[in-house]
PDB file of C-alpha atoms in Angstrom:
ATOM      1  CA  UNK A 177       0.000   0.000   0.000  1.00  0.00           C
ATOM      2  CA  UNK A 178       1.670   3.355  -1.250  1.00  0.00           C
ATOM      3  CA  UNK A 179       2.055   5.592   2.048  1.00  0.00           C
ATOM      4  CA  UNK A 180       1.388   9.601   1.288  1.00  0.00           C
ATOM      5  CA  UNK A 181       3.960  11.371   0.785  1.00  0.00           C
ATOM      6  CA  UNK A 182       4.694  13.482   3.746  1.00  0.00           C
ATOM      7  CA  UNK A 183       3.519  17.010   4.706  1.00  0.00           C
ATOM      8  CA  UNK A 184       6.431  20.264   3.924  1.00  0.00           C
ATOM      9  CA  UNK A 185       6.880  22.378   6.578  1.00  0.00           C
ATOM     10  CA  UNK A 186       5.700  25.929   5.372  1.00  0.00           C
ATOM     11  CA  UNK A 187       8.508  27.924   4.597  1.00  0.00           C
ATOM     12  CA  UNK A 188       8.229  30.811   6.410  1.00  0.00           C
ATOM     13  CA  UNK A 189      10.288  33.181   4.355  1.00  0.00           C
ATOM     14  CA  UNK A 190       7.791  32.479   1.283  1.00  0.00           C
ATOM     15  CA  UNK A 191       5.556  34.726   2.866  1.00  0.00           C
ATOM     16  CA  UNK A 192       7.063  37.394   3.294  1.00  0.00           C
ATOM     17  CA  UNK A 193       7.024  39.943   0.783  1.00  0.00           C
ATOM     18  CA  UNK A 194       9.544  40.941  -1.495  1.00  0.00           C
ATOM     19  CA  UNK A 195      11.929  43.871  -1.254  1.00  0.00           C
ATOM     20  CA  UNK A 196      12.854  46.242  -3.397  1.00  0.00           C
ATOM     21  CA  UNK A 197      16.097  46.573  -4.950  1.00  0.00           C
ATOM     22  CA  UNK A 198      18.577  49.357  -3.964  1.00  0.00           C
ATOM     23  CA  UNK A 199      18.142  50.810  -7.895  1.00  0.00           C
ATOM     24  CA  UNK A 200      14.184  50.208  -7.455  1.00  0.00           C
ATOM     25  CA  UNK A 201      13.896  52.764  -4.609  1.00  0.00           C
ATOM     26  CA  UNK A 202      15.754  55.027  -6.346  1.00  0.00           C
ATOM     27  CA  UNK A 203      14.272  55.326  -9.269  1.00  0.00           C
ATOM     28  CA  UNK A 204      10.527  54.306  -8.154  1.00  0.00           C
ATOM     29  CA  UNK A 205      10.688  57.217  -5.591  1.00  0.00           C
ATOM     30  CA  UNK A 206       9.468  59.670  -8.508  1.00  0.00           C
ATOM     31  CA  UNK A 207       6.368  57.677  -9.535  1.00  0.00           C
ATOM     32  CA  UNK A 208       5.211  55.602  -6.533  1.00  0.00           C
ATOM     33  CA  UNK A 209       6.959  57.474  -3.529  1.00  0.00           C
ATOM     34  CA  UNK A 210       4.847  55.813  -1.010  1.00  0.00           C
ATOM     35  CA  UNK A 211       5.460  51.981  -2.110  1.00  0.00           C
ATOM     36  CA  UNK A 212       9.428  53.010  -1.516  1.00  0.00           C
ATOM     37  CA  UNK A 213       8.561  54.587   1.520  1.00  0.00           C
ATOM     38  CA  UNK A 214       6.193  51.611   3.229  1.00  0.00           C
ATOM     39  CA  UNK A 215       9.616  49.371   2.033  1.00  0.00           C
ATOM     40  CA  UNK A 216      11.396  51.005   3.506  1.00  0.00           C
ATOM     41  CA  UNK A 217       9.489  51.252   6.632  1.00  0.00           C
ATOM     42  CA  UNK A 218       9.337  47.453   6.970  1.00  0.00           C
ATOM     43  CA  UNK A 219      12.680  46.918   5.953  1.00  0.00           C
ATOM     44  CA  UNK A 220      16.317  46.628   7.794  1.00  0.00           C
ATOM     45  CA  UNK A 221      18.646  49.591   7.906  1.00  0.00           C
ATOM     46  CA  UNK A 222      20.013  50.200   4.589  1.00  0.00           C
ATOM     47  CA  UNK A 223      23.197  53.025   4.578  1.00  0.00           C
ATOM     48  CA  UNK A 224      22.933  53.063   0.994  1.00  0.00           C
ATOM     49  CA  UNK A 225      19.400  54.316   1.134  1.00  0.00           C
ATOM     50  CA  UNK A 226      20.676  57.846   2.217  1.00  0.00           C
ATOM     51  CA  UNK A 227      23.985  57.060   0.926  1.00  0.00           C
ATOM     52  CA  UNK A 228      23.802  57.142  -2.435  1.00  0.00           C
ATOM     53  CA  UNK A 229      21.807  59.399  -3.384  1.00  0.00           C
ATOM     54  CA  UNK A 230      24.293  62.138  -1.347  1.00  0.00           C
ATOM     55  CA  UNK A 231      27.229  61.062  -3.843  1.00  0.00           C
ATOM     56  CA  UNK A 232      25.004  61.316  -6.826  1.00  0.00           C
ATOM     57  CA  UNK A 233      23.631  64.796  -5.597  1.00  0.00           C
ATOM     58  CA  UNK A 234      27.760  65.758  -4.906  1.00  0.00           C
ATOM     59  CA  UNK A 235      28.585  64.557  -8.856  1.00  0.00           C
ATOM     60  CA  UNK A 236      25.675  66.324 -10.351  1.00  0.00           C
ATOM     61  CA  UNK A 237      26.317  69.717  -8.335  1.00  0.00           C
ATOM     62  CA  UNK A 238      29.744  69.872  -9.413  1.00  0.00           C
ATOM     63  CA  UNK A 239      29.085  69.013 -13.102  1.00  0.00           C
ATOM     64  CA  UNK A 240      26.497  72.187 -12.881  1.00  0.00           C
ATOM     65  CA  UNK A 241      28.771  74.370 -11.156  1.00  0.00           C
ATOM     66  CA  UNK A 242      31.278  73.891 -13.674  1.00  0.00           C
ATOM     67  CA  UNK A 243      29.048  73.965 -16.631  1.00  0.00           C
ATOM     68  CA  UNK A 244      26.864  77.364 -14.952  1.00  0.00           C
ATOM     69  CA  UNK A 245      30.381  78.967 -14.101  1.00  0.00           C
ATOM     70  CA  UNK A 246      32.091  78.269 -17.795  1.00  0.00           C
ATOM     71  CA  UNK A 247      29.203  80.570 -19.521  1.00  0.00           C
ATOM     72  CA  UNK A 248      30.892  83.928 -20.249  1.00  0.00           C
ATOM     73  CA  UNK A 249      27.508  85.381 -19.587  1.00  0.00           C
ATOM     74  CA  UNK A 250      26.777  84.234 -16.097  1.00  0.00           C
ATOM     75  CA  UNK A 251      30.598  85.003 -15.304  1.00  0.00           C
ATOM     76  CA  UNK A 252      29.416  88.740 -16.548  1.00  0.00           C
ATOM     77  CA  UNK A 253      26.332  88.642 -14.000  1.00  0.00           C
ATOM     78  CA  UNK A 254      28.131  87.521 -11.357  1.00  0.00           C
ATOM     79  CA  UNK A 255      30.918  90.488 -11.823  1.00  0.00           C
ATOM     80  CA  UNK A 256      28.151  93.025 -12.280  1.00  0.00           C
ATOM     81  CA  UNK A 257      25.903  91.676  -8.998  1.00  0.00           C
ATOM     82  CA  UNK A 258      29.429  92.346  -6.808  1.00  0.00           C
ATOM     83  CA  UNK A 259      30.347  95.758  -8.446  1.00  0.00           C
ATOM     84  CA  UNK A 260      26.572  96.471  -7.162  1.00  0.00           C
ATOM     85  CA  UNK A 261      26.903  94.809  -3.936  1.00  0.00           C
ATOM     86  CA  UNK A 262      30.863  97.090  -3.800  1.00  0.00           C
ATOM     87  CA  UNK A 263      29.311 100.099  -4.797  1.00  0.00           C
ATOM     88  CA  UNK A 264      26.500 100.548  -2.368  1.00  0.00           C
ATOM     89  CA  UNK A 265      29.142  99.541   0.562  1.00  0.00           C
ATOM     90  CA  UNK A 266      31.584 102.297  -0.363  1.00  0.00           C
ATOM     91  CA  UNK A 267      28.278 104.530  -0.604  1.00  0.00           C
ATOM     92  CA  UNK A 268      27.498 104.140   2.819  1.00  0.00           C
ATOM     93  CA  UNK A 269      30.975 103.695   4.189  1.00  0.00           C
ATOM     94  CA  UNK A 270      31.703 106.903   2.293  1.00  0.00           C
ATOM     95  CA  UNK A 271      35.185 106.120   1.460  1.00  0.00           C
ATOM     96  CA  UNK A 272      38.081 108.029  -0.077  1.00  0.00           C
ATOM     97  CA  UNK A 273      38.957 107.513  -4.009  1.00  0.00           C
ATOM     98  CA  UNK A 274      42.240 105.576  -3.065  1.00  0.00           C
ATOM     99  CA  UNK A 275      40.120 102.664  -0.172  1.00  0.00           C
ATOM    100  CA  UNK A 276      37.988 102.408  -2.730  1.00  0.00           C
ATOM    101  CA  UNK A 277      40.112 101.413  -5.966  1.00  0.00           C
ATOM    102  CA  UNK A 278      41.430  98.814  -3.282  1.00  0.00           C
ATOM    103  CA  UNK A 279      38.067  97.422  -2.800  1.00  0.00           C
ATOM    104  CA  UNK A 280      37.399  97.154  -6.336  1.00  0.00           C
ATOM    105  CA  UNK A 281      40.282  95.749  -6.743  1.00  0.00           C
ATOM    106  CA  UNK A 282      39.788  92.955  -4.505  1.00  0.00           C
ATOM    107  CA  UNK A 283      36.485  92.024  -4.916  1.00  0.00           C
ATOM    108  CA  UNK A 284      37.448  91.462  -8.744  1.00  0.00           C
ATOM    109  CA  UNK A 285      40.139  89.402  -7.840  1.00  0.00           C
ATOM    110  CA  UNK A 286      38.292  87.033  -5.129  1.00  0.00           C
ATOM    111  CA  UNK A 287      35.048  87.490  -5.735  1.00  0.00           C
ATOM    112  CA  UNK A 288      34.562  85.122  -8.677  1.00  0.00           C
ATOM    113  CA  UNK A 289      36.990  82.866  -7.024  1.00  0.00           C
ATOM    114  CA  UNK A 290      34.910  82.775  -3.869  1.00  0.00           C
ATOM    115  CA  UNK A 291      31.594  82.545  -5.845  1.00  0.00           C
ATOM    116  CA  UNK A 292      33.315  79.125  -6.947  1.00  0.00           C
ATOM    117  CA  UNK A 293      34.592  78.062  -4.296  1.00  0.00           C
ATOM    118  CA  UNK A 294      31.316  78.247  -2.457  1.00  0.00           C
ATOM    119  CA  UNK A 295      29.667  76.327  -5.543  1.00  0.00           C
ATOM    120  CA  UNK A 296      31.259  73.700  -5.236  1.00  0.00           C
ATOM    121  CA  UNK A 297      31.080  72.969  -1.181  1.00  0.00           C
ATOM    122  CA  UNK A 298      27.743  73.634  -1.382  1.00  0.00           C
ATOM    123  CA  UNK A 299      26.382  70.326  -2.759  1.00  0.00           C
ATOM    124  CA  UNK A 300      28.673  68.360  -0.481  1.00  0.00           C
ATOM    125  CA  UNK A 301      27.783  70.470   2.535  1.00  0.00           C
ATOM    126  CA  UNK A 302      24.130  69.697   1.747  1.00  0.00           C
ATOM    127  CA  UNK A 303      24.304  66.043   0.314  1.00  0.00           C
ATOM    128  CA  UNK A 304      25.019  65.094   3.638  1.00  0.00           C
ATOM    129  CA  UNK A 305      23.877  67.403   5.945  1.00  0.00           C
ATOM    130  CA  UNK A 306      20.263  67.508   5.045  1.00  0.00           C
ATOM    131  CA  UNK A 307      19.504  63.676   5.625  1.00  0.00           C
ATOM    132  CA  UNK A 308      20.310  64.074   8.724  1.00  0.00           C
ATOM    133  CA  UNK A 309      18.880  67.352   9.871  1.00  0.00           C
ATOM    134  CA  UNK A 310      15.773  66.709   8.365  1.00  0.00           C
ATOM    135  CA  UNK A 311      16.262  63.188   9.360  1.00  0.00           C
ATOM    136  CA  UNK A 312      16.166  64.745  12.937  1.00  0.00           C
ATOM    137  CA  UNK A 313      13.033  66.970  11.884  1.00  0.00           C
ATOM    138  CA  UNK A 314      11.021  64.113  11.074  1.00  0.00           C
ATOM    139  CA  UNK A 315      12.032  61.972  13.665  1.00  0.00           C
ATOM    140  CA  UNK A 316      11.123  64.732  16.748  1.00  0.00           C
ATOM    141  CA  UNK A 317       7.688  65.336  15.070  1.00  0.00           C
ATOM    142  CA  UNK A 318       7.019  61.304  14.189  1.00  0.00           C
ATOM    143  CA  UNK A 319       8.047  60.574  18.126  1.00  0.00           C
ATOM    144  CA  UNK A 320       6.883  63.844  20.036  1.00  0.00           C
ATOM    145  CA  UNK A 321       3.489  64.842  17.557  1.00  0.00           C
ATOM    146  CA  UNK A 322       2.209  61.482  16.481  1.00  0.00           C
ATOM    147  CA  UNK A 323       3.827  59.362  19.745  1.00  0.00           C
ATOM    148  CA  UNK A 324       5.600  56.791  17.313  1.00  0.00           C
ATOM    149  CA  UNK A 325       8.697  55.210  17.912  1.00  0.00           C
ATOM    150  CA  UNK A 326      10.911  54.579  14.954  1.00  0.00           C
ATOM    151  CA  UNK A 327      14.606  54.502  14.788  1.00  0.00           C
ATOM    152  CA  UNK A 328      16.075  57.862  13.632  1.00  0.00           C
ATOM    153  CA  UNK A 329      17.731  56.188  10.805  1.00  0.00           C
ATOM    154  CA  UNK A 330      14.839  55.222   9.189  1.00  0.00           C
ATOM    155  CA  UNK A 331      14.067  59.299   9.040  1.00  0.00           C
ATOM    156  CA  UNK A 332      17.564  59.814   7.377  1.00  0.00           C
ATOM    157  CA  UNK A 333      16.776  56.772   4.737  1.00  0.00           C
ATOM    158  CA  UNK A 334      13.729  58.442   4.389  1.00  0.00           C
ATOM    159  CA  UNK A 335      14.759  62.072   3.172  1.00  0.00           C
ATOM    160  CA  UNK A 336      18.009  60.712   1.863  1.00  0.00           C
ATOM    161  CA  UNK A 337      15.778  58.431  -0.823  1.00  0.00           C
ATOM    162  CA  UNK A 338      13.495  61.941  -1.189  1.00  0.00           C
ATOM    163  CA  UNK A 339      16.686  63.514  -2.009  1.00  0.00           C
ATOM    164  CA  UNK A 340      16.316  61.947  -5.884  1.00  0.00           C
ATOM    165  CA  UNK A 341      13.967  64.636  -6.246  1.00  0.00           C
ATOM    166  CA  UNK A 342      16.137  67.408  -5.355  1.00  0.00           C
ATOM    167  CA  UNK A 343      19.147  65.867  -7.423  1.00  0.00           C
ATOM    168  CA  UNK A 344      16.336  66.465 -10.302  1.00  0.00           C
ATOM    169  CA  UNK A 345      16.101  69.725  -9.486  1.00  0.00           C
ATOM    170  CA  UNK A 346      19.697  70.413  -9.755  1.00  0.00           C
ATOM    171  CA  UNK A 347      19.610  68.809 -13.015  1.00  0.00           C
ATOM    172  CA  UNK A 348      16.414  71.495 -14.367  1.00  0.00           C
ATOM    173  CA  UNK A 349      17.450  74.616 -12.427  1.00  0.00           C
ATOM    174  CA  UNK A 350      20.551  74.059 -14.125  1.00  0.00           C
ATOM    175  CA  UNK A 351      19.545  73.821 -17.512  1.00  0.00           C
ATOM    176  CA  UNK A 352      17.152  76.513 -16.758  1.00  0.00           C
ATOM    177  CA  UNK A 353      20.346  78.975 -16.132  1.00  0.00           C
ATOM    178  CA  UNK A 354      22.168  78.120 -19.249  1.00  0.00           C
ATOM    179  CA  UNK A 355      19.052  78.407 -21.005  1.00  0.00           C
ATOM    180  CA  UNK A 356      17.990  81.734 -19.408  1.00  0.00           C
ATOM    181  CA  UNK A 357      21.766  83.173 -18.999  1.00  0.00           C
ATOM    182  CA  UNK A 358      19.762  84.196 -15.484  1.00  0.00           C
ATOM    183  CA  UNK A 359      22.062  82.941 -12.518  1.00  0.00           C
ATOM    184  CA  UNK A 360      18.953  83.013 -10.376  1.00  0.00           C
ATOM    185  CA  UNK A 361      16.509  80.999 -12.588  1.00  0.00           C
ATOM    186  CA  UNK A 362      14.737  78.016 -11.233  1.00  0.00           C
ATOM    187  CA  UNK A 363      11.455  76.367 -11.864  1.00  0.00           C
ATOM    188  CA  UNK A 364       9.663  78.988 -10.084  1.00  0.00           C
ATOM    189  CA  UNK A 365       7.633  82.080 -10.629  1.00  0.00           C
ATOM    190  CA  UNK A 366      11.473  83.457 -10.695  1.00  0.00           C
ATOM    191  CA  UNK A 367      11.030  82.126 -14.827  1.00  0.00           C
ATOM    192  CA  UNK A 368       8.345  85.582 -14.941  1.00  0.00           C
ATOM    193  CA  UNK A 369      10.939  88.346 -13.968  1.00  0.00           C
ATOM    194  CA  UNK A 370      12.592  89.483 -16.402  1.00  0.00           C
ATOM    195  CA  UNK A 371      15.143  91.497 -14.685  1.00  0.00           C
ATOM    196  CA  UNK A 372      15.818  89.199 -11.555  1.00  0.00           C
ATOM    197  CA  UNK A 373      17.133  91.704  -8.161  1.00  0.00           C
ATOM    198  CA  UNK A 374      17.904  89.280  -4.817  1.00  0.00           C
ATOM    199  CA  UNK A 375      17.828  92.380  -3.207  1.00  0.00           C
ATOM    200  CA  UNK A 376      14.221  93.204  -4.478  1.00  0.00           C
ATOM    201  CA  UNK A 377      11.767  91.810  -0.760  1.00  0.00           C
ATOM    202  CA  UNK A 378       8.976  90.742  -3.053  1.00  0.00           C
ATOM    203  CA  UNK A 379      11.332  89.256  -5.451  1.00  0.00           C
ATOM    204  CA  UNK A 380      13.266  87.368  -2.676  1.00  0.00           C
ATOM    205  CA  UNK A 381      10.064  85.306  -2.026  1.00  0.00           C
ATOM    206  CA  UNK A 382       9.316  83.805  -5.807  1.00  0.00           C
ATOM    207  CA  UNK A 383      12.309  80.916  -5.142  1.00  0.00           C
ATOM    208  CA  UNK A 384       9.831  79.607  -2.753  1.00  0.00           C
ATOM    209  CA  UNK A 385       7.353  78.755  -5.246  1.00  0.00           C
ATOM    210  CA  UNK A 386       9.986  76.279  -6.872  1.00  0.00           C
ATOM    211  CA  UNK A 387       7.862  73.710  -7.895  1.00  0.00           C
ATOM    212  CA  UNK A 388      10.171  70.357  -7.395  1.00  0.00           C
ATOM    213  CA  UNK A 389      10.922  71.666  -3.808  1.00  0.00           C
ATOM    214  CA  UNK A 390       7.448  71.165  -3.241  1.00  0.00           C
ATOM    215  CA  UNK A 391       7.696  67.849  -5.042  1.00  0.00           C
ATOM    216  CA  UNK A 392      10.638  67.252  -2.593  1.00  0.00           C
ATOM    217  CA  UNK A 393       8.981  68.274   1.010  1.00  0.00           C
ATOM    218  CA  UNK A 394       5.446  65.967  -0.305  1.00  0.00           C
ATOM    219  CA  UNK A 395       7.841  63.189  -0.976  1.00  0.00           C
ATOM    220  CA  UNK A 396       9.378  64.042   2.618  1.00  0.00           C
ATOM    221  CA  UNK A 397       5.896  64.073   4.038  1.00  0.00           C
ATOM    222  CA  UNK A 398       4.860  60.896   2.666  1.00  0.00           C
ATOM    223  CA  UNK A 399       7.932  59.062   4.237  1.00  0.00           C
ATOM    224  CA  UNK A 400       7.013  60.414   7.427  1.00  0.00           C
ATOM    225  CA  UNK A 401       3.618  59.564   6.913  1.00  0.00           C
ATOM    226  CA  UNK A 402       4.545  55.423   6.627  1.00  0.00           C
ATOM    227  CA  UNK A 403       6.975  55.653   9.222  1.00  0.00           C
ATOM    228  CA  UNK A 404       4.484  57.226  11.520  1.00  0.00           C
ATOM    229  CA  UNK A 405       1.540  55.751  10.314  1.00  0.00           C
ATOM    230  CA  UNK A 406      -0.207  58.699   9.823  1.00  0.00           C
ATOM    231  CA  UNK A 407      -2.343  60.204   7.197  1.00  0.00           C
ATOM    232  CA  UNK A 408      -0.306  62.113   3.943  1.00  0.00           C
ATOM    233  CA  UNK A 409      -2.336  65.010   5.538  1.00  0.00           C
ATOM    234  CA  UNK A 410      -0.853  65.351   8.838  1.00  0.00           C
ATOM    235  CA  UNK A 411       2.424  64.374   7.664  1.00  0.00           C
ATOM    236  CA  UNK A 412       2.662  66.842   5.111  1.00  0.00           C
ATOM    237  CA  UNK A 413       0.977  70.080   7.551  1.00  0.00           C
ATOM    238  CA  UNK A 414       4.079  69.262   9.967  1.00  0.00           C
ATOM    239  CA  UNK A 415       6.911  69.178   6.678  1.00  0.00           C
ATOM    240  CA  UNK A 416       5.191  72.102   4.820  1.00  0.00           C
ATOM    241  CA  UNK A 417       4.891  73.926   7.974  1.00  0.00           C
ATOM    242  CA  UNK A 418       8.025  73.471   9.138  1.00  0.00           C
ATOM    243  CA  UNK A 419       9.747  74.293   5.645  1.00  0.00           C
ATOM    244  CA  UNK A 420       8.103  77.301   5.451  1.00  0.00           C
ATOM    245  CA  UNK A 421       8.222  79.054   8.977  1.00  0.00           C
ATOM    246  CA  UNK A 422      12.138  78.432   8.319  1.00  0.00           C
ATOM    247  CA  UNK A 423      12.309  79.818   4.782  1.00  0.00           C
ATOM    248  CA  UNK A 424      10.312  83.017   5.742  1.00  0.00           C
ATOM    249  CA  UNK A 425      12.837  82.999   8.844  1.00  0.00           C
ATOM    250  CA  UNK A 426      15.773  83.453   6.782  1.00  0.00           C
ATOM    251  CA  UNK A 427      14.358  85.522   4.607  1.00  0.00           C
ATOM    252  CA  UNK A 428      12.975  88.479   6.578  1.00  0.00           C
ATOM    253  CA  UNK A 429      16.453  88.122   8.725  1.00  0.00           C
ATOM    254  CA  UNK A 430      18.249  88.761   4.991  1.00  0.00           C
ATOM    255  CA  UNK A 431      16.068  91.578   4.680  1.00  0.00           C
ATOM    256  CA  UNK A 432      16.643  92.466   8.277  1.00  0.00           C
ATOM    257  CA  UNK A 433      20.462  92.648   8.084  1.00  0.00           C
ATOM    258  CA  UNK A 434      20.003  94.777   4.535  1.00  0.00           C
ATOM    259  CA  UNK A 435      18.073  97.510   6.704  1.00  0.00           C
ATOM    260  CA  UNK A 436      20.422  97.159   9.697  1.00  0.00           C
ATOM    261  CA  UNK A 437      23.814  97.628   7.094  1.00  0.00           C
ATOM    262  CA  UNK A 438      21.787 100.354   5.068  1.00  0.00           C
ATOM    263  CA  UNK A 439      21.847 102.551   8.140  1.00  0.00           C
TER     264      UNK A 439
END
């Protein structure tokens, strides 16, 4: 008589459901942003989660920067904004003919190179500073607001995967300046302006309306969301919020300082 054959232990791991691949995440973040994030949210720590999208952001900057800084025309803008920014300061200091040939002198030498300088530590500065400040952000709010626990980590993954977003944004406000020849152009109501002043209050507030930035926080706000288990709603009033009581911060204290040097 033919015995059954006998009975498989279920195997547990065939239940469990598949992860995404480190090249998944990074490129499904711009079209489903919250199947990446609940992945990630039910996933082990991954470094390279945060971690490579910071070197890609570094690459891309610098590749800008050099191609922004090698057009003879934004080279001209530049030189023209700090013989502006000279002017006014030997206006106010009142100085003699002599100090202020000096001046002139020295901001022509430097001020290009510092301009440079600057663009270039900028995207490393930020490529891995911002995971984990915002990381930080999002972590305080998830544990302190919504009273969930979730390793701080798992923030940093978060906004370091949302960070594909802003290396976009590199990549168009980039092409938008050689395009425009306008150092200052961005996908923003900045694109309307014709003749761009930093100095200008109400045209110091169009940058905010950069539309992939706001692509960027939502992303943000949708990680926090699956790591808090909240609703997109909530999530995204704390982010948005947040964002934009520091980025009207910094810039009435710009305008602040203007009025305080102007005296």
């Amino acid at each position: 008589m033919n015995q059954p054959p006998p009975l498989q232990a279920p195997d547990a791991g065939a239940a469990a459901p598949a992860r995404m691949s480190l090249a998944s995440r990074l490129f499904n973040i711009f079209a489903t942003p919250g199947e990446v994030m609940e992945d990630v949210a039910h996933s082990g720590p991954t470094v390279a989660n945060w971690l490579v999208p910071a070197l890609v952001l570094i690459v891309v900057g610098w590749i800008g920067t050099w191609l922004i800084f090698s057009q003879p025309a934004i080279q001209q803008q530049l030189s023209e904004i700090t013989s502006q920014a000279i002017e006014k300061q030997m206006a106010q200091q009142k100085m003699s003919e002599q100090q202020a040939e000096q001046v002139r002198n020295a901001a022509e030498k430097w001020g290009l190179l510092g301009a440079k300088i600057s663009a270039y530590v900028a995207p490393a500065a930020m490529a891995f500073a911002v995971p984990f400040l915002w990381g930080l952000i999002l972590w305080l709010v998830g544990r302190n607001v919504f009273k969930r626990d979730f390793p701080f980590m798992k923030a940093v993954e978060v906004v370091g995967l949302a960070a594909m977003i802003g290396i976009l944004e590199t990549v168009v406000r980039t092409l938008l300046i050689l395009v425009t020849g306008n150092l200052f152009a961005s996908p923003s109501l900045v694109l309307l302006v014709r003749n761009y002043d930093p100095q200008n209050p109400v045209h110091g507030l169009l940058p905010l309306t950069n539309v992939l930035v706001w692509w960027l926080l939502a992303v943000r706000a949708v990680g926090l969301a699956r790591l808090a288990a909240v609703s997109f709603a909530r999530a995204a009033a704390w982010v948005f919020g947040i964002w934009l009581a520091y980025s009207g911060s910094m810039v009435g204290l710009g305008y602040a300082m203007q009025a305080i040097f102007k005296r």
